[in-house]
Short mmCIF file of C-alpha atoms and ligand atoms in Angstrom, two decimals:
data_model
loop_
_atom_site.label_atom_id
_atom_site.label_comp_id
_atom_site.label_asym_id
_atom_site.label_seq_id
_atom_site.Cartn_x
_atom_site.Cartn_y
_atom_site.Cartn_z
CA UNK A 82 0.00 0.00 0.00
CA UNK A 83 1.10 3.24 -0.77
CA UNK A 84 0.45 6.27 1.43
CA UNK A 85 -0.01 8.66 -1.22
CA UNK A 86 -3.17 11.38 -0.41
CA UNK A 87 -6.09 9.81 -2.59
CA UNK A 88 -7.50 12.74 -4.33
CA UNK A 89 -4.66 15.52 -6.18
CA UNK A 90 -5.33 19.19 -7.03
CA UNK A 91 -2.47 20.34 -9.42
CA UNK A 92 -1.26 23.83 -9.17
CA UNK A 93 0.61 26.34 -11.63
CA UNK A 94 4.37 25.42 -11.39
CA UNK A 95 6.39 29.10 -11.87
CA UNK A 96 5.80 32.32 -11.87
CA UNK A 97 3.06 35.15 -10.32
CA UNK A 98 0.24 32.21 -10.59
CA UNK A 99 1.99 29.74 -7.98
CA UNK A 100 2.77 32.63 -5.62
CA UNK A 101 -0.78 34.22 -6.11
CA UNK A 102 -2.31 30.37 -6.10
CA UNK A 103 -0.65 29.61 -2.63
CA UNK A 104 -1.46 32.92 -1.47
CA UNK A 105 -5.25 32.17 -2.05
CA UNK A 106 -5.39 28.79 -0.89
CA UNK A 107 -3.46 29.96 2.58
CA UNK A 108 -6.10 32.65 2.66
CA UNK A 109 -9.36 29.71 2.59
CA UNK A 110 -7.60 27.96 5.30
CA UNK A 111 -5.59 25.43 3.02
CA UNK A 112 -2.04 26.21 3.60
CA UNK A 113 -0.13 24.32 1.18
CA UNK A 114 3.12 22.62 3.11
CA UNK A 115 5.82 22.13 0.08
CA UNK A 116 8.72 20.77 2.44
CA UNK A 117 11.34 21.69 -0.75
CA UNK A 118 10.74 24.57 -3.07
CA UNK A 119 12.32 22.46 -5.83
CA UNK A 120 9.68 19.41 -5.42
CA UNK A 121 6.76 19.17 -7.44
CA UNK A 122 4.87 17.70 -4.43
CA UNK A 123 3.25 18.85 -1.34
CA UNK A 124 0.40 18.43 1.29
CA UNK A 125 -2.20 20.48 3.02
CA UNK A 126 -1.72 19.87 6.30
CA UNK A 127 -5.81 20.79 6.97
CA UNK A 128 -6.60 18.63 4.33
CA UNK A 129 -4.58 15.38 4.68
CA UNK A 130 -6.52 13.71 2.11
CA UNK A 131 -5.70 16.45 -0.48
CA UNK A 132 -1.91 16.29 -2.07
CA UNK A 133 -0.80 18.95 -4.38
CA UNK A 134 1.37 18.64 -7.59
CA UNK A 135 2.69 21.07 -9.31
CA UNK A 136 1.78 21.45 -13.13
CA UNK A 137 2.62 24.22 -15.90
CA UNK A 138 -0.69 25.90 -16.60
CA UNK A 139 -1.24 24.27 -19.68
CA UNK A 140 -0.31 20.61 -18.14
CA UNK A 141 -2.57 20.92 -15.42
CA UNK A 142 -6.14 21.19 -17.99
CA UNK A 143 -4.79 17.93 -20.06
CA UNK A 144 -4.26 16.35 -17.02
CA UNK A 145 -7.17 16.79 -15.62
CA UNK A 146 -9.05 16.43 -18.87
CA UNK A 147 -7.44 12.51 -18.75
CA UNK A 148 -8.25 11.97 -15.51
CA UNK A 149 -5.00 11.77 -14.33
CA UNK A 150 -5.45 14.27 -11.79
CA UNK A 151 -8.63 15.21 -10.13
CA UNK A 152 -8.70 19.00 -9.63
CA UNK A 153 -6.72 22.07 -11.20
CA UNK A 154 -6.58 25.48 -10.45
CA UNK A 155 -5.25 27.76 -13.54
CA UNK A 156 -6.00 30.15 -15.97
CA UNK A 157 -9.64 30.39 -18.05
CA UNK A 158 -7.22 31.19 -20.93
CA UNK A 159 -5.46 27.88 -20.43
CA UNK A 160 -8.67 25.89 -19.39
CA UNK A 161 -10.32 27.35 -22.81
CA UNK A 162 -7.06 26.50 -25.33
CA UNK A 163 -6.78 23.10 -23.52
CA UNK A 164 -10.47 21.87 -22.72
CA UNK A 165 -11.37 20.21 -25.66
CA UNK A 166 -15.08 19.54 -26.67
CA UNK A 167 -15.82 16.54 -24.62
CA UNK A 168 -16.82 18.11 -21.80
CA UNK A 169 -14.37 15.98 -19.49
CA UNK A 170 -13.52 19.60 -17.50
CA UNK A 171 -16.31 20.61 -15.28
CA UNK A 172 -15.73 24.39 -13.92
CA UNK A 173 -16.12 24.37 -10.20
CA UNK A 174 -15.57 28.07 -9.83
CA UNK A 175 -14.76 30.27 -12.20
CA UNK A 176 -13.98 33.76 -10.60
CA UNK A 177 -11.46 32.73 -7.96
CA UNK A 178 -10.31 36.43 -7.89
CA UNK A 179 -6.98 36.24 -8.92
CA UNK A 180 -4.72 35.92 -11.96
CA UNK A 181 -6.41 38.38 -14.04
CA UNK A 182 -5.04 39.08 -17.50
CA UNK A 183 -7.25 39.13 -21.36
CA UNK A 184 -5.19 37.14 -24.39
CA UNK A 185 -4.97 40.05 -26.82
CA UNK A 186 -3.80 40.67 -30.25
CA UNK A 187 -1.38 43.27 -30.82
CA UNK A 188 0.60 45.11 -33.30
CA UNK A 189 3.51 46.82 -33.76
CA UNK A 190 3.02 50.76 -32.63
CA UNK A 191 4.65 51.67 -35.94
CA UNK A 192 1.58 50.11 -37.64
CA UNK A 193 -0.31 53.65 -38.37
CA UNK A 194 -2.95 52.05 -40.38
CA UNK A 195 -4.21 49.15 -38.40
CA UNK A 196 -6.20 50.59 -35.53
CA UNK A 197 -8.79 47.79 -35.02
CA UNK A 198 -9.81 44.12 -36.05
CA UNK A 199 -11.62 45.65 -39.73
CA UNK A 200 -8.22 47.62 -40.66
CA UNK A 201 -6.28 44.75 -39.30
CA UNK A 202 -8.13 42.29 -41.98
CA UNK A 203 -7.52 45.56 -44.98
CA UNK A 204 -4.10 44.95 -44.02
CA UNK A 205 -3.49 41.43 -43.92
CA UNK A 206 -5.33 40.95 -47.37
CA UNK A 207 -2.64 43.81 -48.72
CA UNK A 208 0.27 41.55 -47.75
CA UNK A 209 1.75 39.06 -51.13
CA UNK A 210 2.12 36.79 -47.74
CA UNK A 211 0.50 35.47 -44.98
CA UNK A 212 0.20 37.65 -41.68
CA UNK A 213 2.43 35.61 -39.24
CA UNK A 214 1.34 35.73 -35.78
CA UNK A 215 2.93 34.42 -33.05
CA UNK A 216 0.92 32.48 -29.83
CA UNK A 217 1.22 30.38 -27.31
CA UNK A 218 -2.77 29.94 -27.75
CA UNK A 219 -2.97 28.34 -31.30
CA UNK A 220 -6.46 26.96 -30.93
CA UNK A 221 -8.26 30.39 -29.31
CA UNK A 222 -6.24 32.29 -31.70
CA UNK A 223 -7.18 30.45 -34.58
CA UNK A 224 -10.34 30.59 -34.09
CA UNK A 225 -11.00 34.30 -33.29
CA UNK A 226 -8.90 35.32 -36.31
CA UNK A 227 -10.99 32.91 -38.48
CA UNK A 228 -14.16 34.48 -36.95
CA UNK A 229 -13.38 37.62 -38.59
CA UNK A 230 -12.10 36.16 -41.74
CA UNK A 231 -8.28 37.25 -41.03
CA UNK A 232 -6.35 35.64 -43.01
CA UNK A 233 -2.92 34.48 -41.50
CA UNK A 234 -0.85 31.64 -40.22
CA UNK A 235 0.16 30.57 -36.65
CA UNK A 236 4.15 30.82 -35.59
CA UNK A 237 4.10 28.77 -32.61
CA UNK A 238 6.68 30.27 -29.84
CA UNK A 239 8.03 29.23 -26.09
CA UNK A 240 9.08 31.74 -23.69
CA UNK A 241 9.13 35.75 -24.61
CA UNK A 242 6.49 36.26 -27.15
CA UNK A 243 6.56 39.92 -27.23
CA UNK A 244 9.87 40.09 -29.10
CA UNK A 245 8.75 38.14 -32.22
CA UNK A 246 7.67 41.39 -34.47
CA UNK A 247 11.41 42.90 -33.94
CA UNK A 248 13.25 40.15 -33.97
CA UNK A 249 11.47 39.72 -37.48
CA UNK A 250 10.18 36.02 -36.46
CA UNK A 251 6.41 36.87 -37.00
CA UNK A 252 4.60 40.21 -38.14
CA UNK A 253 2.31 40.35 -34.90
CA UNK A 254 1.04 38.49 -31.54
CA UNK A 255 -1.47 37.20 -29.53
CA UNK A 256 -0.62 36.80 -25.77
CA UNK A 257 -1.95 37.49 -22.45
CA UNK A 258 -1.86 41.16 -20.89
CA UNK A 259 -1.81 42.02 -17.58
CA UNK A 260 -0.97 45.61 -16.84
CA UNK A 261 0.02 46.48 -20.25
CA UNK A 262 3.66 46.96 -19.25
CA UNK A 263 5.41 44.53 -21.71
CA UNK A 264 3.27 45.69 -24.76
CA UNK A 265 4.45 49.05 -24.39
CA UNK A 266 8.05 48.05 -23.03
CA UNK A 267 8.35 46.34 -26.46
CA UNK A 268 6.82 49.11 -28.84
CA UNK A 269 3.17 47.07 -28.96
CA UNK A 270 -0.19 48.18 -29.09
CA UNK A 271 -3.09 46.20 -28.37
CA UNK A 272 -5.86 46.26 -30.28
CA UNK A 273 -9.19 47.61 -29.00
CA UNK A 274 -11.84 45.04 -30.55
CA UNK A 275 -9.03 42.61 -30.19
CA UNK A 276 -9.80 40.80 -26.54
CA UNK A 277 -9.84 36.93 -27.22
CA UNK A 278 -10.37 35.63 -23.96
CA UNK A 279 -10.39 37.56 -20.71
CA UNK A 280 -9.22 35.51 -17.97
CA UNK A 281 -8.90 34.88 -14.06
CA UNK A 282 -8.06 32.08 -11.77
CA UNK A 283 -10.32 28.98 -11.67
CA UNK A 284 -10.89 25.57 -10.10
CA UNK A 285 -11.44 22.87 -12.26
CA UNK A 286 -12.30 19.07 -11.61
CA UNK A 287 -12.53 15.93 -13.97
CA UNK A 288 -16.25 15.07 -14.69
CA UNK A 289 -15.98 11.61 -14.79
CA UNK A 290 -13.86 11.04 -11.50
CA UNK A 291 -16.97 13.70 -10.09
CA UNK A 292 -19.34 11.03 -11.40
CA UNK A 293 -17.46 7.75 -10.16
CA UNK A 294 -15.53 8.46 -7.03
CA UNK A 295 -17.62 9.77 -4.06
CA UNK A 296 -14.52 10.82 -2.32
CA UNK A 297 -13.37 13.12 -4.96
CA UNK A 298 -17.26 14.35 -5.08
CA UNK A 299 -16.51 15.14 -1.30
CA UNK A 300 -13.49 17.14 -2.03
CA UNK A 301 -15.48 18.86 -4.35
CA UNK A 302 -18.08 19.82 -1.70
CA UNK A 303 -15.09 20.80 0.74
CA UNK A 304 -12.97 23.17 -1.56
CA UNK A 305 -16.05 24.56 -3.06
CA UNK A 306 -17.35 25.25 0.64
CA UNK A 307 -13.83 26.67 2.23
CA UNK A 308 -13.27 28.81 -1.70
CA UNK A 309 -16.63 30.14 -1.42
CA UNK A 310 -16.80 31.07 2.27
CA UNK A 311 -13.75 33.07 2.21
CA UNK A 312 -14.69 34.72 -1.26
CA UNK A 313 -17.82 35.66 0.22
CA UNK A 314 -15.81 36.61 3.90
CA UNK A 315 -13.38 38.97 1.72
CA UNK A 316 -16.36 41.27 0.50
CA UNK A 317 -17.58 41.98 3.81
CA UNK A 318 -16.93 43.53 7.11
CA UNK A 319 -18.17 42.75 10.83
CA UNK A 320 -19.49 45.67 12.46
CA UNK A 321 -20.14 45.41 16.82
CA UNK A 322 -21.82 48.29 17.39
CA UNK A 323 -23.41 49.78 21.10
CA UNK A 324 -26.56 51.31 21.16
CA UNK A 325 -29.61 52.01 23.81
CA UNK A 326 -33.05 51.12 23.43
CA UNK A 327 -35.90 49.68 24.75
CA UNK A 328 -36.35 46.22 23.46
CA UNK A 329 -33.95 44.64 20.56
CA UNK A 330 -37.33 44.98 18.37
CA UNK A 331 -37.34 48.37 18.85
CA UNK A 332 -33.79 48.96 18.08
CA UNK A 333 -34.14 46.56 14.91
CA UNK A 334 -36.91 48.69 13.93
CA UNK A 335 -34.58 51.80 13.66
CA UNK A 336 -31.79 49.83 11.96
CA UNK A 337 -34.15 48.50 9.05
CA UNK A 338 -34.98 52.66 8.78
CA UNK A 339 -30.96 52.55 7.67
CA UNK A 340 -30.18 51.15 3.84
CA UNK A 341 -26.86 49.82 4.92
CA UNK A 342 -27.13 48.18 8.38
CA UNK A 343 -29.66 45.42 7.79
CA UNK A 344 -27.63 42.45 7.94
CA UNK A 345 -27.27 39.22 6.03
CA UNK A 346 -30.82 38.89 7.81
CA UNK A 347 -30.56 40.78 10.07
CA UNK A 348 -28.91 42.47 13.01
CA UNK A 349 -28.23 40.09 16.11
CA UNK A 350 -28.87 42.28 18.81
CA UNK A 351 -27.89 41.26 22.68
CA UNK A 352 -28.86 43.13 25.81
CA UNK A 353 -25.43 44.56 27.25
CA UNK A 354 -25.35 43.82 31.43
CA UNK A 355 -24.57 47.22 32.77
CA UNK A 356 -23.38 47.92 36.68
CA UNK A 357 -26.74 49.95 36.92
CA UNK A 358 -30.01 48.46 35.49
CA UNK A 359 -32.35 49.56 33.22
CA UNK A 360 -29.52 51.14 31.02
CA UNK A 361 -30.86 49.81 27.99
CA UNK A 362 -27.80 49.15 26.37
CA UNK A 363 -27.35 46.77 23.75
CA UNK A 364 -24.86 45.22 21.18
CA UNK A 365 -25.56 45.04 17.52
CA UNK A 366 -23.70 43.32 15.40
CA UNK A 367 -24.02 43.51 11.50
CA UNK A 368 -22.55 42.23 8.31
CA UNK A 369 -21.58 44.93 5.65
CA UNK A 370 -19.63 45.52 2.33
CA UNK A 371 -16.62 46.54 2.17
CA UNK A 372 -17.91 49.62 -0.11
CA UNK A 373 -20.67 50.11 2.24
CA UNK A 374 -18.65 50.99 5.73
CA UNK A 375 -18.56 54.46 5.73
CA UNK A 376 -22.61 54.93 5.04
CA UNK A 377 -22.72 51.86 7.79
CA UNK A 378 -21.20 53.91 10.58
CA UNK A 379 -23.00 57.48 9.65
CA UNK A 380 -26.25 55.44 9.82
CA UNK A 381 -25.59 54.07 13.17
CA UNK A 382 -24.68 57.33 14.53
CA UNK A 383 -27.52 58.79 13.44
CA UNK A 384 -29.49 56.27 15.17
CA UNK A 385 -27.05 56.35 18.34
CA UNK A 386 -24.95 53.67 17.78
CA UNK A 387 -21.30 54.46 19.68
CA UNK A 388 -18.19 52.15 20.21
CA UNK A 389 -18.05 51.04 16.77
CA UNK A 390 -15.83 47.98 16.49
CA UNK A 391 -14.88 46.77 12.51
CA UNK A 392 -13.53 43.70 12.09
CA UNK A 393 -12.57 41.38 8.70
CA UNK A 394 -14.22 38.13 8.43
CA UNK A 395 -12.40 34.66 7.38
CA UNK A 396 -15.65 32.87 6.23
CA UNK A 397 -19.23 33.33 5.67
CA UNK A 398 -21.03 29.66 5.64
CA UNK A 399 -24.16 29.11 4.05
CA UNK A 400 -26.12 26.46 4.74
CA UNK A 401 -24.48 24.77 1.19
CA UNK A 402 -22.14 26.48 -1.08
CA UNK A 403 -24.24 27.59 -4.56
CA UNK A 404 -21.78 25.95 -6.83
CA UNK A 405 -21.65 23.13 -5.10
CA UNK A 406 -25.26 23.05 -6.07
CA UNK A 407 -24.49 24.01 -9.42
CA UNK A 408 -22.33 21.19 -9.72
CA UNK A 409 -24.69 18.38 -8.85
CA UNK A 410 -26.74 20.21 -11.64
CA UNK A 411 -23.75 19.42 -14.15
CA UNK A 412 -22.52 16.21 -13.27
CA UNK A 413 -26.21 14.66 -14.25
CA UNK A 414 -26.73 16.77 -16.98
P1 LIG B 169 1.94 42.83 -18.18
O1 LIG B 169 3.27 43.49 -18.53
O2 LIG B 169 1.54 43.11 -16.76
O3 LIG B 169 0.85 43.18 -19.17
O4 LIG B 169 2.16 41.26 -18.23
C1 LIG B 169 2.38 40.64 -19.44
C2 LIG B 169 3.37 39.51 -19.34
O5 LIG B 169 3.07 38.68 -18.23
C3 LIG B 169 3.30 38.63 -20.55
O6 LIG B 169 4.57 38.06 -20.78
C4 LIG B 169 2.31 37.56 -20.16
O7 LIG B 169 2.55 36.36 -20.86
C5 LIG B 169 2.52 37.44 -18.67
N1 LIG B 169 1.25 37.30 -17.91
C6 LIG B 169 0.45 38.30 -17.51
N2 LIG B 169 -0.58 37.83 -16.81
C7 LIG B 169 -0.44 36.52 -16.76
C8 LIG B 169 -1.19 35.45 -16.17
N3 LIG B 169 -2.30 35.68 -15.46
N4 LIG B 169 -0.74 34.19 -16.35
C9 LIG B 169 0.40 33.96 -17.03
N5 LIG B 169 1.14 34.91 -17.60
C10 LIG B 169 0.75 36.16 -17.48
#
């Protein structure tokens, strides 16, 4: 027997996507433990069942489109080029949060008459050649440019796409964007009407192993629960507030005059013992949006709330996370 954890989630390998992976998953509560930073192996220490591999992003959708490991997390952009059409790769959760960037075509800056996707098709027809454009997305590529009749080939390319048009290898590209930085570091412009797939960190799960392995169906329930509760924890802020009145009722009925101190259903309100009775003090405590603090504490001032405590919140739990839900939905259909 081997002692190897029975259900794998594979992770991005290198680069801003591991750091900002392990980052999130410390942030739900699953701390990944990688005893050597050269191993492609490690555990979660609150999820012994769980082990981690490491993957590059585009390894980690064919694996788990085989089967060969259960769960991913990586890019949509990599989950859309690598997917296939058998619907093998369920989405769990696709808005982890993280890992933004849009795969964009872009041109050289010295290209005055090719301003969007129409004078980028003039333009390509005006060449005695094909329009070389370098991508490590062939298939998303391919298809968007065929979409609007471009015609072209592919140059495929490892490593630094962004040199290609001055090194003379193809005439433009189609990569991912983040900030914008490298574009303009290497003389490119982006093309408005040009976004092929915008893109963000999400979890991913083979259907099949979903379908025939009720512990990986577990697992499923348990990320999906610890992912969402902390995505839904982030938005929001805990506010303790003090404030005097009769009954809780009759406090409650002041807070739901407020827009922003209602609650998730409402305020929990608790009578505050005071050295002399019949203060009337109580505590309040509410649940509020981050973008929604500062009308939160005018409102309970102006109903007398004082000794206004804010706190962050590691998890909101519903009674069962939505896309777990979702997810039974899938799997049968
Ligand atoms: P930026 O200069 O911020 O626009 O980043 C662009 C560079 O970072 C390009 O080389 C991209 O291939 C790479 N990049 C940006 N975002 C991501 C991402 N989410 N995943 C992988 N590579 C990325």
């Amino acid at each position: 027997m081997n002692n190897q954890p029975a259900i794998r989630l594979s992770l991005p390998s290198k680069g801003r996507l591991e750091i900002d992976a392990l980052d999130f998953l410390a942030e739900t509560g699953l701390r990944v433990f990688k005893p050597n930073p050269r191993q492609y192996e490690a555990t979660v220490p609150s999820l012994p069942e769980l082990g981690i591999i490491f993957q590059r992003p585009g390894d980690i959708v064919v694996s788990v489109r085989q089967g060969s490991i259960d769960f991913g997390i990586t890019g949509i952009d990599m989950i859309e080029e690598k997917r296939g059409s058998n619907g093998d790769i369920l989405i769990l959760h696709d808005t982890l949060g993280f890992g933004h960037c849009a795969l964009k075509l872009a041109v050289p800056e010295a290209w005055k008459d090719v301003r969007d996707i129409p004078s980028l098709r003039t333009y390509a027809g005006s060449l005695n050649r094909p329009l070389r454009v370098a991508t490590k997305f062939p298939f998303l590529t391919e298809r968007f440019l065929n979409e609007y009749d471009i015609s072209h080939i592919l140059m495929s390319a490892e490593g630094t796409l962004e040199t290609a048009p001055t090194i003379g290898y193809a005439d433009m590209i189609s990569d991912l964007v983040s900030s914008g930085q490298t574009l303009q570091d290497n003389r490119l412009r982006a093309l408005p009407d040009g976004l092929i797939q915008s893109s963000q960190a999400a979890l991913i799960a083979n259907r099949k192993t979903l379908q025939t392995n009720p512990r990986a169906l577990e697992m499923a329930r348990r990320l999906l629960e610890y992912v969402e509760a902390h995505l839904r924890a982030k938005e929001n802020l805990l506010i303790v507030a003090n404030m005097r009145g009769e009954t809780p009722e009759a406090i409650a009925q002041k807070m739901f005059t407020q827009t922003s101190v209602g609650g998730l259903q409402g305020p929990t309100i608790s009578p505050i013992v005071t050295r002399e009775s019949n203060q009337g003090w109580h505590s309040v405590s509410i649940v509020v949006r981050h973008d929604q603090l500062q009308k939160a504490i005018m409102e309970l001032r102006s109903i007398g709330g004082s000794g206004i405590i804010v706190s962050p919140i590691t998890y909101i739990f519903e009674e069962e996370p939505p896309r777990y839900k979702a997810m039974l939905a899938a799997l049968k259909g």
